[in-house]
mmCIF file with all atom_site columns, C-alpha atoms in Angstrom:
data_model
loop_
_atom_site.group_PDB
_atom_site.id
_atom_site.type_symbol
_atom_site.label_atom_id
_atom_site.label_alt_id
_atom_site.label_comp_id
_atom_site.label_asym_id
_atom_site.label_entity_id
_atom_site.label_seq_id
_atom_site.pdbx_PDB_ins_code
_atom_site.Cartn_x
_atom_site.Cartn_y
_atom_site.Cartn_z
_atom_site.occupancy
_atom_site.B_iso_or_equiv
_atom_site.pdbx_formal_charge
_atom_site.auth_seq_id
_atom_site.auth_comp_id
_atom_site.auth_asym_id
_atom_site.auth_atom_id
_atom_site.pdbx_PDB_model_num
ATOM 1   C CA . MET A 1 1   ? -113.045 -84.258  73.785  1.00 0.00 ? 1   MET A CA 1
ATOM 2   C CA . ASP A 1 2   ? -115.723 -81.553  73.998  1.00 0.00 ? 2   ASP A CA 1
ATOM 3   C CA . HIS A 1 3   ? -113.662 -79.723  76.633  1.00 0.00 ? 3   HIS A CA 1
ATOM 4   C CA . TRP A 1 4   ? -110.153 -79.957  75.171  1.00 0.00 ? 4   TRP A CA 1
ATOM 5   C CA . LEU A 1 5   ? -111.067 -79.422  71.522  1.00 0.00 ? 5   LEU A CA 1
ATOM 6   C CA . SER A 1 6   ? -113.440 -76.516  72.143  1.00 0.00 ? 6   SER A CA 1
ATOM 7   C CA . GLU A 1 7   ? -112.317 -73.295  70.471  1.00 0.00 ? 7   GLU A CA 1
ATOM 8   C CA . ASP A 1 8   ? -114.485 -71.275  72.904  1.00 0.00 ? 8   ASP A CA 1
ATOM 9   C CA . ALA A 1 9   ? -112.906 -72.944  75.935  1.00 0.00 ? 9   ALA A CA 1
ATOM 10  C CA . MET A 1 10  ? -109.437 -72.448  74.497  1.00 0.00 ? 10  MET A CA 1
ATOM 11  C CA . ALA A 1 11  ? -110.070 -68.728  73.956  1.00 0.00 ? 11  ALA A CA 1
ATOM 12  C CA . LYS A 1 12  ? -110.886 -68.357  77.673  1.00 0.00 ? 12  LYS A CA 1
ATOM 13  C CA . ALA A 1 13  ? -108.200 -70.679  79.026  1.00 0.00 ? 13  ALA A CA 1
ATOM 14  C CA . LYS A 1 14  ? -104.494 -70.997  79.559  1.00 0.00 ? 14  LYS A CA 1
ATOM 15  C CA . ASP A 1 15  ? -101.750 -72.365  77.337  1.00 0.00 ? 15  ASP A CA 1
ATOM 16  C CA . SER A 1 16  ? -102.605 -75.949  78.306  1.00 0.00 ? 16  SER A CA 1
ATOM 17  C CA . PHE A 1 17  ? -105.428 -75.855  75.761  1.00 0.00 ? 17  PHE A CA 1
ATOM 18  C CA . LYS A 1 18  ? -103.045 -74.889  72.986  1.00 0.00 ? 18  LYS A CA 1
ATOM 19  C CA . ALA A 1 19  ? -100.740 -77.758  73.924  1.00 0.00 ? 19  ALA A CA 1
ATOM 20  C CA . ALA A 1 20  ? -103.643 -80.241  74.062  1.00 0.00 ? 20  ALA A CA 1
ATOM 21  C CA . GLN A 1 21  ? -104.988 -79.104  70.730  1.00 0.00 ? 21  GLN A CA 1
ATOM 22  C CA . ALA A 1 22  ? -101.531 -79.202  69.156  1.00 0.00 ? 22  ALA A CA 1
ATOM 23  C CA . ALA A 1 23  ? -101.092 -82.788  70.399  1.00 0.00 ? 23  ALA A CA 1
ATOM 24  C CA . LEU A 1 24  ? -104.551 -83.977  69.335  1.00 0.00 ? 24  LEU A CA 1
ATOM 25  C CA . GLY A 1 25  ? -104.947 -81.916  66.167  1.00 0.00 ? 25  GLY A CA 1
ATOM 26  C CA . PRO A 1 26  ? -102.949 -84.155  63.822  1.00 0.00 ? 26  PRO A CA 1
ATOM 27  C CA . TYR A 1 27  ? -104.925 -87.227  64.945  1.00 0.00 ? 27  TYR A CA 1
ATOM 28  C CA . VAL A 1 28  ? -108.233 -85.433  64.419  1.00 0.00 ? 28  VAL A CA 1
ATOM 29  C CA . LYS A 1 29  ? -107.186 -84.210  60.956  1.00 0.00 ? 29  LYS A CA 1
ATOM 30  C CA . ALA A 1 30  ? -105.977 -87.684  59.966  1.00 0.00 ? 30  ALA A CA 1
ATOM 31  C CA . GLY A 1 31  ? -109.251 -89.265  61.110  1.00 0.00 ? 31  GLY A CA 1
ATOM 32  C CA . ARG A 1 32  ? -107.376 -91.329  63.723  1.00 0.00 ? 32  ARG A CA 1
ATOM 33  C CA . PHE A 1 33  ? -108.932 -89.714  66.803  1.00 0.00 ? 33  PHE A CA 1
ATOM 34  C CA . LYS A 1 34  ? -111.546 -92.034  68.283  1.00 0.00 ? 34  LYS A CA 1
ATOM 35  C CA . PRO A 1 35  ? -113.298 -90.637  71.348  1.00 0.00 ? 35  PRO A CA 1
ATOM 36  C CA . PHE A 1 36  ? -114.921 -92.956  73.876  1.00 0.00 ? 36  PHE A CA 1
ATOM 37  C CA . GLU A 1 37  ? -117.182 -92.464  76.869  1.00 0.00 ? 37  GLU A CA 1
ATOM 38  C CA . GLY A 1 38  ? -117.088 -94.025  80.299  1.00 0.00 ? 38  GLY A CA 1
ATOM 39  C CA . SER A 1 39  ? -115.235 -97.213  81.028  1.00 0.00 ? 39  SER A CA 1
ATOM 40  C CA . ALA A 1 40  ? -114.167 -98.824  77.768  1.00 0.00 ? 40  ALA A CA 1
ATOM 41  C CA . GLU A 1 41  ? -111.885 -101.627 76.669  1.00 0.00 ? 41  GLU A CA 1
ATOM 42  C CA . LEU A 1 42  ? -109.681 -99.941  74.070  1.00 0.00 ? 42  LEU A CA 1
ATOM 43  C CA . VAL A 1 43  ? -107.852 -103.102 73.030  1.00 0.00 ? 43  VAL A CA 1
ATOM 44  C CA . PRO A 1 44  ? -107.677 -106.459 74.797  1.00 0.00 ? 44  PRO A CA 1
ATOM 45  C CA . GLY A 1 45  ? -105.911 -105.899 78.127  1.00 0.00 ? 45  GLY A CA 1
ATOM 46  C CA . ILE A 1 46  ? -106.227 -102.095 78.208  1.00 0.00 ? 46  ILE A CA 1
ATOM 47  C CA . ARG A 1 47  ? -109.260 -100.487 79.814  1.00 0.00 ? 47  ARG A CA 1
ATOM 48  C CA . ALA A 1 48  ? -109.923 -96.758  80.031  1.00 0.00 ? 48  ALA A CA 1
ATOM 49  C CA . ASN A 1 49  ? -111.481 -95.725  83.350  1.00 0.00 ? 49  ASN A CA 1
ATOM 50  C CA . PRO A 1 50  ? -113.071 -92.323  83.867  1.00 0.00 ? 50  PRO A CA 1
ATOM 51  C CA . SER A 1 51  ? -111.167 -90.561  86.642  1.00 0.00 ? 51  SER A CA 1
ATOM 52  C CA . GLY A 1 52  ? -112.686 -87.120  86.532  1.00 0.00 ? 52  GLY A CA 1
ATOM 53  C CA . GLY A 1 53  ? -112.050 -84.271  88.872  1.00 0.00 ? 53  GLY A CA 1
ATOM 54  C CA . HIS A 1 54  ? -108.682 -83.113  87.639  1.00 0.00 ? 54  HIS A CA 1
ATOM 55  C CA . THR A 1 55  ? -110.001 -82.059  84.248  1.00 0.00 ? 55  THR A CA 1
ATOM 56  C CA . PRO A 1 56  ? -113.122 -82.950  82.295  1.00 0.00 ? 56  PRO A CA 1
ATOM 57  C CA . GLY A 1 57  ? -112.559 -86.309  80.656  1.00 0.00 ? 57  GLY A CA 1
ATOM 58  C CA . HIS A 1 58  ? -109.485 -87.200  82.713  1.00 0.00 ? 58  HIS A CA 1
ATOM 59  C CA . THR A 1 59  ? -108.889 -90.917  82.285  1.00 0.00 ? 59  THR A CA 1
ATOM 60  C CA . SER A 1 60  ? -106.778 -93.585  83.948  1.00 0.00 ? 60  SER A CA 1
ATOM 61  C CA . TYR A 1 61  ? -105.819 -96.779  82.161  1.00 0.00 ? 61  TYR A CA 1
ATOM 62  C CA . LEU A 1 62  ? -105.804 -100.272 83.626  1.00 0.00 ? 62  LEU A CA 1
ATOM 63  C CA . VAL A 1 63  ? -103.395 -102.571 81.810  1.00 0.00 ? 63  VAL A CA 1
ATOM 64  C CA . GLU A 1 64  ? -103.704 -106.319 82.436  1.00 0.00 ? 64  GLU A CA 1
ATOM 65  C CA . SER A 1 65  ? -101.281 -108.988 81.270  1.00 0.00 ? 65  SER A CA 1
ATOM 66  C CA . GLY A 1 66  ? -100.213 -112.357 82.585  1.00 0.00 ? 66  GLY A CA 1
ATOM 67  C CA . GLY A 1 67  ? -102.420 -112.025 85.665  1.00 0.00 ? 67  GLY A CA 1
ATOM 68  C CA . GLN A 1 68  ? -100.823 -108.714 86.661  1.00 0.00 ? 68  GLN A CA 1
ATOM 69  C CA . LYS A 1 69  ? -102.343 -105.230 86.635  1.00 0.00 ? 69  LYS A CA 1
ATOM 70  C CA . LEU A 1 70  ? -100.906 -101.757 86.177  1.00 0.00 ? 70  LEU A CA 1
ATOM 71  C CA . LEU A 1 71  ? -102.979 -98.621  86.753  1.00 0.00 ? 71  LEU A CA 1
ATOM 72  C CA . VAL A 1 72  ? -101.606 -95.636  84.816  1.00 0.00 ? 72  VAL A CA 1
ATOM 73  C CA . ILE A 1 73  ? -102.967 -92.749  86.878  1.00 0.00 ? 73  ILE A CA 1
ATOM 74  C CA . GLY A 1 74  ? -102.233 -89.640  84.823  1.00 0.00 ? 74  GLY A CA 1
ATOM 75  C CA . ASP A 1 75  ? -102.864 -86.573  86.979  1.00 0.00 ? 75  ASP A CA 1
ATOM 76  C CA . LEU A 1 76  ? -104.721 -88.298  89.816  1.00 0.00 ? 76  LEU A CA 1
ATOM 77  C CA . ILE A 1 77  ? -101.917 -87.042  92.041  1.00 0.00 ? 77  ILE A CA 1
ATOM 78  C CA . HIS A 1 78  ? -99.583  -84.044  91.868  1.00 0.00 ? 78  HIS A CA 1
ATOM 79  C CA . VAL A 1 79  ? -97.616  -83.938  95.113  1.00 0.00 ? 79  VAL A CA 1
ATOM 80  C CA . ALA A 1 80  ? -97.192  -87.501  96.316  1.00 0.00 ? 80  ALA A CA 1
ATOM 81  C CA . ALA A 1 81  ? -95.416  -86.466  99.520  1.00 0.00 ? 81  ALA A CA 1
ATOM 82  C CA . VAL A 1 82  ? -98.638  -84.732  100.607 1.00 0.00 ? 82  VAL A CA 1
ATOM 83  C CA . GLN A 1 83  ? -101.443 -86.521  98.771  1.00 0.00 ? 83  GLN A CA 1
ATOM 84  C CA . MET A 1 84  ? -100.400 -90.078  99.613  1.00 0.00 ? 84  MET A CA 1
ATOM 85  C CA . GLU A 1 85  ? -100.717 -89.369  103.329 1.00 0.00 ? 85  GLU A CA 1
ATOM 86  C CA . ASN A 1 86  ? -103.869 -87.305  102.843 1.00 0.00 ? 86  ASN A CA 1
ATOM 87  C CA . PRO A 1 87  ? -105.615 -88.121  99.545  1.00 0.00 ? 87  PRO A CA 1
ATOM 88  C CA . ALA A 1 88  ? -108.278 -85.468  100.254 1.00 0.00 ? 88  ALA A CA 1
ATOM 89  C CA . VAL A 1 89  ? -105.751 -82.698  99.515  1.00 0.00 ? 89  VAL A CA 1
ATOM 90  C CA . THR A 1 90  ? -106.357 -81.192  96.094  1.00 0.00 ? 90  THR A CA 1
ATOM 91  C CA . ILE A 1 91  ? -104.551 -78.706  93.881  1.00 0.00 ? 91  ILE A CA 1
ATOM 92  C CA . SER A 1 92  ? -105.758 -75.553  92.148  1.00 0.00 ? 92  SER A CA 1
ATOM 93  C CA . PHE A 1 93  ? -105.404 -77.317  88.761  1.00 0.00 ? 93  PHE A CA 1
ATOM 94  C CA . ASP A 1 94  ? -108.247 -79.692  89.698  1.00 0.00 ? 94  ASP A CA 1
ATOM 95  C CA . SER A 1 95  ? -111.398 -78.460  87.975  1.00 0.00 ? 95  SER A CA 1
ATOM 96  C CA . ASP A 1 96  ? -113.610 -80.362  90.465  1.00 0.00 ? 96  ASP A CA 1
ATOM 97  C CA . GLN A 1 97  ? -111.702 -80.651  93.721  1.00 0.00 ? 97  GLN A CA 1
ATOM 98  C CA . LYS A 1 98  ? -114.235 -82.845  95.544  1.00 0.00 ? 98  LYS A CA 1
ATOM 99  C CA . GLY A 1 99  ? -114.452 -85.125  92.510  1.00 0.00 ? 99  GLY A CA 1
ATOM 100 C CA . ALA A 1 100 ? -110.659 -85.313  92.213  1.00 0.00 ? 100 ALA A CA 1
ATOM 101 C CA . ALA A 1 101 ? -110.270 -86.337  95.863  1.00 0.00 ? 101 ALA A CA 1
ATOM 102 C CA . ALA A 1 102 ? -113.062 -88.930  95.617  1.00 0.00 ? 102 ALA A CA 1
ATOM 103 C CA . THR A 1 103 ? -111.633 -90.421  92.419  1.00 0.00 ? 103 THR A CA 1
ATOM 104 C CA . ARG A 1 104 ? -108.132 -90.605  93.886  1.00 0.00 ? 104 ARG A CA 1
ATOM 105 C CA . LYS A 1 105 ? -109.449 -92.413  96.971  1.00 0.00 ? 105 LYS A CA 1
ATOM 106 C CA . LYS A 1 106 ? -111.480 -94.875  94.880  1.00 0.00 ? 106 LYS A CA 1
ATOM 107 C CA . GLU A 1 107 ? -108.644 -95.703  92.469  1.00 0.00 ? 107 GLU A CA 1
ATOM 108 C CA . PHE A 1 108 ? -106.008 -95.910  95.205  1.00 0.00 ? 108 PHE A CA 1
ATOM 109 C CA . ASP A 1 109 ? -108.207 -98.160  97.349  1.00 0.00 ? 109 ASP A CA 1
ATOM 110 C CA . ALA A 1 110 ? -108.622 -100.534 94.405  1.00 0.00 ? 110 ALA A CA 1
ATOM 111 C CA . ALA A 1 111 ? -104.876 -100.570 93.663  1.00 0.00 ? 111 ALA A CA 1
ATOM 112 C CA . ALA A 1 112 ? -103.923 -101.154 97.310  1.00 0.00 ? 112 ALA A CA 1
ATOM 113 C CA . LYS A 1 113 ? -106.522 -103.889 97.847  1.00 0.00 ? 113 LYS A CA 1
ATOM 114 C CA . GLY A 1 114 ? -105.834 -105.530 94.483  1.00 0.00 ? 114 GLY A CA 1
ATOM 115 C CA . GLY A 1 115 ? -102.052 -105.428 94.921  1.00 0.00 ? 115 GLY A CA 1
ATOM 116 C CA . TYR A 1 116 ? -101.420 -104.031 91.487  1.00 0.00 ? 116 TYR A CA 1
ATOM 117 C CA . LEU A 1 117 ? -98.864  -101.560 90.247  1.00 0.00 ? 117 LEU A CA 1
ATOM 118 C CA . ILE A 1 118 ? -99.536  -97.891  89.693  1.00 0.00 ? 118 ILE A CA 1
ATOM 119 C CA . GLY A 1 119 ? -97.566  -95.689  87.361  1.00 0.00 ? 119 GLY A CA 1
ATOM 120 C CA . GLY A 1 120 ? -97.534  -91.957  86.801  1.00 0.00 ? 120 GLY A CA 1
ATOM 121 C CA . ALA A 1 121 ? -95.459  -88.908  86.054  1.00 0.00 ? 121 ALA A CA 1
ATOM 122 C CA . HIS A 1 122 ? -95.947  -87.328  89.489  1.00 0.00 ? 122 HIS A CA 1
ATOM 123 C CA . LEU A 1 123 ? -94.665  -90.335  91.433  1.00 0.00 ? 123 LEU A CA 1
ATOM 124 C CA . GLN A 1 124 ? -91.138  -90.639  92.771  1.00 0.00 ? 124 GLN A CA 1
ATOM 125 C CA . PHE A 1 125 ? -88.536  -92.415  90.646  1.00 0.00 ? 125 PHE A CA 1
ATOM 126 C CA . PRO A 1 126 ? -88.988  -94.728  88.844  1.00 0.00 ? 126 PRO A CA 1
ATOM 127 C CA . GLY A 1 127 ? -92.645  -93.662  88.634  1.00 0.00 ? 127 GLY A CA 1
ATOM 128 C CA . VAL A 1 128 ? -93.956  -97.218  89.108  1.00 0.00 ? 128 VAL A CA 1
ATOM 129 C CA . GLY A 1 129 ? -94.731  -98.982  92.360  1.00 0.00 ? 129 GLY A CA 1
ATOM 130 C CA . TYR A 1 130 ? -97.303  -100.363 94.751  1.00 0.00 ? 130 TYR A CA 1
ATOM 131 C CA . LEU A 1 131 ? -99.655  -98.719  97.213  1.00 0.00 ? 131 LEU A CA 1
ATOM 132 C CA . ARG A 1 132 ? -100.051 -99.808  100.800 1.00 0.00 ? 132 ARG A CA 1
ATOM 133 C CA . THR A 1 133 ? -102.793 -98.446  103.021 1.00 0.00 ? 133 THR A CA 1
ATOM 134 C CA . GLU A 1 134 ? -101.354 -96.485  105.911 1.00 0.00 ? 134 GLU A CA 1
ATOM 135 C CA . GLY A 1 135 ? -103.642 -94.705  108.365 1.00 0.00 ? 135 GLY A CA 1
ATOM 136 C CA . LYS A 1 136 ? -106.214 -92.768  106.357 1.00 0.00 ? 136 LYS A CA 1
ATOM 137 C CA . GLY A 1 137 ? -103.922 -92.615  103.353 1.00 0.00 ? 137 GLY A CA 1
ATOM 138 C CA . TYR A 1 138 ? -101.343 -94.630  101.485 1.00 0.00 ? 138 TYR A CA 1
ATOM 139 C CA . ARG A 1 139 ? -97.663  -95.283  101.196 1.00 0.00 ? 139 ARG A CA 1
ATOM 140 C CA . PHE A 1 140 ? -96.127  -95.512  97.739  1.00 0.00 ? 140 PHE A CA 1
ATOM 141 C CA . VAL A 1 141 ? -93.524  -98.271  97.500  1.00 0.00 ? 141 VAL A CA 1
ATOM 142 C CA . PRO A 1 142 ? -91.531  -97.780  94.290  1.00 0.00 ? 142 PRO A CA 1
ATOM 143 C CA . VAL A 1 143 ? -90.298  -100.862 92.480  1.00 0.00 ? 143 VAL A CA 1
ATOM 144 C CA . ASN A 1 144 ? -86.583  -101.424 92.274  1.00 0.00 ? 144 ASN A CA 1
ATOM 145 C CA . TYR A 1 145 ? -85.863  -100.128 88.779  1.00 0.00 ? 145 TYR A CA 1
ATOM 146 C CA . THR A 1 146 ? -83.155  -102.723 88.198  1.00 0.00 ? 146 THR A CA 1
ATOM 147 C CA . GLN A 1 147 ? -85.919  -105.334 88.327  1.00 0.00 ? 147 GLN A CA 1
ATOM 148 C CA . MET A 1 148 ? -87.813  -103.538 85.551  1.00 0.00 ? 148 MET A CA 1
ATOM 149 C CA . ARG A 1 149 ? -85.380  -104.506 82.808  1.00 0.00 ? 149 ARG A CA 1
#
């Protein structure tokens, strides 16, 4: 919150700040914006997990229902074809590159070992699947989208 809603930071930054503030602004003005810190259960079955490194305050969400888990990873990954095989590879958009790589490794290890789904915008279609450990990295196995109906 302190990072993305800072007028000083926005004045020094790129257009992403304007987009973030435009998206969050109405919630702040309506009194519906409720910041949280660290790992927090937002509602039963949805836990926010700090996954810093990409940007300050970057968060992943673990959704649990019926004994199944889904990790919504946000921007933990940008180029799956590269970063799945070598999760240490970072991108210039990561504000803390070492932190981003460490967080990706931690979250991906948990998902692979726990056998739960991951979902994210930078994953191949349909954007939801499983991780398998492969060498020093991972292999993303997308779900068959016809089974998602």
